[in-house]
Amino acid sequence: MNFTEIAEARQSCRSYDPNREVEREKLERVLQAARLSPSACNGQPYRITVCTGDAAKKVARATQGMGMNKFTSDAPVMLVISEQPYVASAALGAKVKKNDYRSIDIGIVAAYLTAEATAQGLGTCILGWLNDEQIRPICGVDGATRLVISVGYPKEGDPLRAKKRRQMSDLVNFVE
């Protein structure tokens, strides 16, 4: 798949096959893509915790407050992305420029790993609705949980939905 094909195929999976585990090799490819993603000053100010088995079930429950994200119960893998300290040069840049580079870097790593998951035939859903206080002890992390990404195989017959996006002219300006 080229990148445009991946972008066209990637969607938020909300219907996982609970009986199909994710192969370790595919998961390692997804994590390698994440490792290669760019970040401010190459600092990679995040930690990815891979949760499977009981840990995945516990993290899934921590994303289901107020009836949200019930589909995560069927995802065999939950990737928890927690914030870590900046490297010194990125911390200085963030302070001087008043820009939160960690949030940008976490967004980039999420894009890389979900794109590679799509290339591997896996479904993903990026979850921002989560309970940080519940997730931290499950994962043994100190940094704030910023995203959880559910990973698994979509159920058989899960259709590719039409993409509803704004018009290019609403998103892009050319300036000469």
CSV table of C-alpha atoms in Angstrom, one decimal, residues 8-133:
chain,number,residue,atom,x,y,z
A,8,GLU,CA,-8.1,6.0,2.3
A,9,ALA,CA,-8.3,2.6,4.1
A,10,ARG,CA,-7.7,3.8,7.7
A,11,GLN,CA,-10.8,4.4,9.8
A,12,SER,CA,-11.7,4.2,13.5
A,13,CYS,CA,-12.5,0.6,14.1
A,14,ARG,CA,-15.5,0.2,16.4
A,15,SER,CA,-16.1,-3.5,15.7
A,16,TYR,CA,-13.2,-5.8,16.6
A,17,ASP,CA,-13.1,-9.6,16.2
A,18,PRO,CA,-12.7,-10.7,19.9
A,19,ASN,CA,-11.5,-14.2,18.8
A,20,ARG,CA,-8.5,-13.0,16.7
A,21,GLU,CA,-5.3,-12.1,18.4
A,22,VAL,CA,-2.8,-9.7,16.9
A,23,GLU,CA,0.4,-11.4,15.8
A,24,ARG,CA,3.5,-10.3,17.7
A,25,GLU,CA,5.3,-9.6,14.4
A,26,LYS,CA,2.6,-7.2,13.2
A,27,LEU,CA,2.5,-5.5,16.6
A,28,GLU,CA,6.3,-5.0,16.4
A,29,ARG,CA,6.1,-3.5,12.9
A,30,VAL,CA,3.5,-1.0,14.3
A,31,LEU,CA,5.8,-0.1,17.2
A,32,GLN,CA,8.8,0.2,14.9
A,33,ALA,CA,6.9,2.7,12.8
A,34,ALA,CA,6.1,4.6,16.0
A,35,ARG,CA,9.8,4.5,17.0
A,36,LEU,CA,10.7,6.1,13.7
A,37,SER,CA,8.2,9.0,13.9
A,38,PRO,CA,9.6,12.5,14.1
A,39,SER,CA,9.5,14.5,17.3
A,40,ALA,CA,10.8,17.9,18.5
A,41,CYS,CA,14.6,17.6,18.9
A,42,ASN,CA,14.2,13.8,18.4
A,43,GLY,CA,13.2,13.7,22.1
A,44,GLN,CA,10.2,11.3,21.8
A,45,PRO,CA,8.5,12.7,25.0
A,46,TYR,CA,6.1,9.7,25.4
A,47,ARG,CA,6.0,6.1,26.5
A,48,ILE,CA,3.9,3.5,24.7
A,49,THR,CA,2.7,0.8,27.0
A,50,VAL,CA,1.4,-2.3,25.2
A,51,CYS,CA,-1.5,-3.9,27.1
A,52,THR,CA,-2.9,-7.3,26.2
A,53,GLY,CA,-4.9,-9.9,28.1
A,54,ASP,CA,-6.3,-8.7,31.5
A,55,ALA,CA,-4.4,-5.4,31.3
A,56,ALA,CA,-6.1,-4.7,27.9
A,57,LYS,CA,-9.5,-5.4,29.4
A,58,LYS,CA,-8.8,-3.1,32.4
A,59,VAL,CA,-7.6,-0.3,30.2
A,60,ALA,CA,-10.6,-0.8,27.9
A,61,ARG,CA,-12.9,-0.3,30.9
A,62,ALA,CA,-11.0,2.9,31.8
A,63,THR,CA,-12.0,4.3,28.4
A,64,GLN,CA,-15.7,3.5,28.8
A,65,GLY,CA,-17.0,6.1,31.2
A,66,MET,CA,-20.5,7.4,30.7
A,67,GLY,CA,-21.3,4.7,28.2
A,68,MET,CA,-18.5,5.6,25.7
A,69,ASN,CA,-16.2,3.2,23.8
A,70,LYS,CA,-18.0,0.0,24.6
A,71,PHE,CA,-16.4,-1.6,21.5
A,72,THR,CA,-13.0,-1.5,23.2
A,73,SER,CA,-14.0,-4.6,25.3
A,74,ASP,CA,-13.3,-6.7,22.1
A,75,ALA,CA,-10.0,-5.2,21.2
A,76,PRO,CA,-7.1,-7.6,22.1
A,77,VAL,CA,-4.5,-4.8,22.3
A,78,MET,CA,-4.6,-1.4,23.9
A,79,LEU,CA,-1.7,1.0,23.4
A,80,VAL,CA,-1.4,3.5,26.1
A,81,ILE,CA,0.5,6.7,25.2
A,82,SER,CA,1.7,8.6,28.3
A,83,GLU,CA,3.5,11.9,28.4
A,84,GLN,CA,7.2,11.9,29.4
A,85,PRO,CA,9.5,14.8,30.1
A,86,TYR,CA,11.0,16.9,27.3
A,87,VAL,CA,14.6,16.6,26.4
A,88,ALA,CA,16.4,19.9,27.5
A,89,SER,CA,16.5,21.5,24.0
A,90,ALA,CA,12.8,20.8,23.4
A,91,ALA,CA,11.9,22.0,26.9
A,92,LEU,CA,13.7,25.3,26.2
A,93,GLY,CA,12.0,25.7,22.8
A,94,ALA,CA,8.6,25.0,24.3
A,95,LYS,CA,9.1,27.6,26.9
A,96,VAL,CA,10.5,30.2,24.6
A,97,LYS,CA,7.9,29.6,21.8
A,98,LYS,CA,5.0,28.9,24.2
A,99,ASN,CA,4.2,25.7,22.2
A,100,ASP,CA,3.3,22.3,23.6
A,101,TYR,CA,5.6,20.1,21.5
A,102,ARG,CA,4.7,17.0,23.5
A,103,SER,CA,1.1,17.1,22.3
A,104,ILE,CA,2.3,17.5,18.7
A,105,ASP,CA,4.8,14.7,19.0
A,106,ILE,CA,2.1,12.4,20.6
A,107,GLY,CA,-0.2,13.2,17.7
A,108,ILE,CA,2.5,12.3,15.2
A,109,VAL,CA,3.4,9.0,16.8
A,110,ALA,CA,-0.3,8.1,16.9
A,111,ALA,CA,-0.6,8.9,13.2
A,112,TYR,CA,2.5,6.7,12.3
A,113,LEU,CA,1.4,3.7,14.3
A,114,THR,CA,-2.2,3.8,13.1
A,115,ALA,CA,-1.0,4.1,9.5
A,116,GLU,CA,1.3,1.1,9.9
A,117,ALA,CA,-1.5,-0.9,11.7
A,118,THR,CA,-3.7,-0.2,8.6
A,119,ALA,CA,-0.9,-1.4,6.3
A,120,GLN,CA,-0.7,-4.6,8.4
A,121,GLY,CA,-4.4,-5.2,8.0
A,122,LEU,CA,-5.3,-4.2,11.6
A,123,GLY,CA,-8.0,-1.8,12.8
A,124,THR,CA,-7.4,1.0,15.3
A,125,CYS,CA,-9.3,3.6,17.2
A,126,ILE,CA,-7.6,6.6,18.8
A,127,LEU,CA,-9.3,7.3,22.1
A,128,GLY,CA,-9.1,10.5,24.0
A,129,TRP,CA,-12.0,9.7,26.3
A,130,LEU,CA,-10.2,7.9,29.2
A,131,ASN,CA,-9.7,7.8,32.9
A,132,ASP,CA,-6.0,8.7,33.5
A,133,GLU,CA,-6.2,7.9,37.2
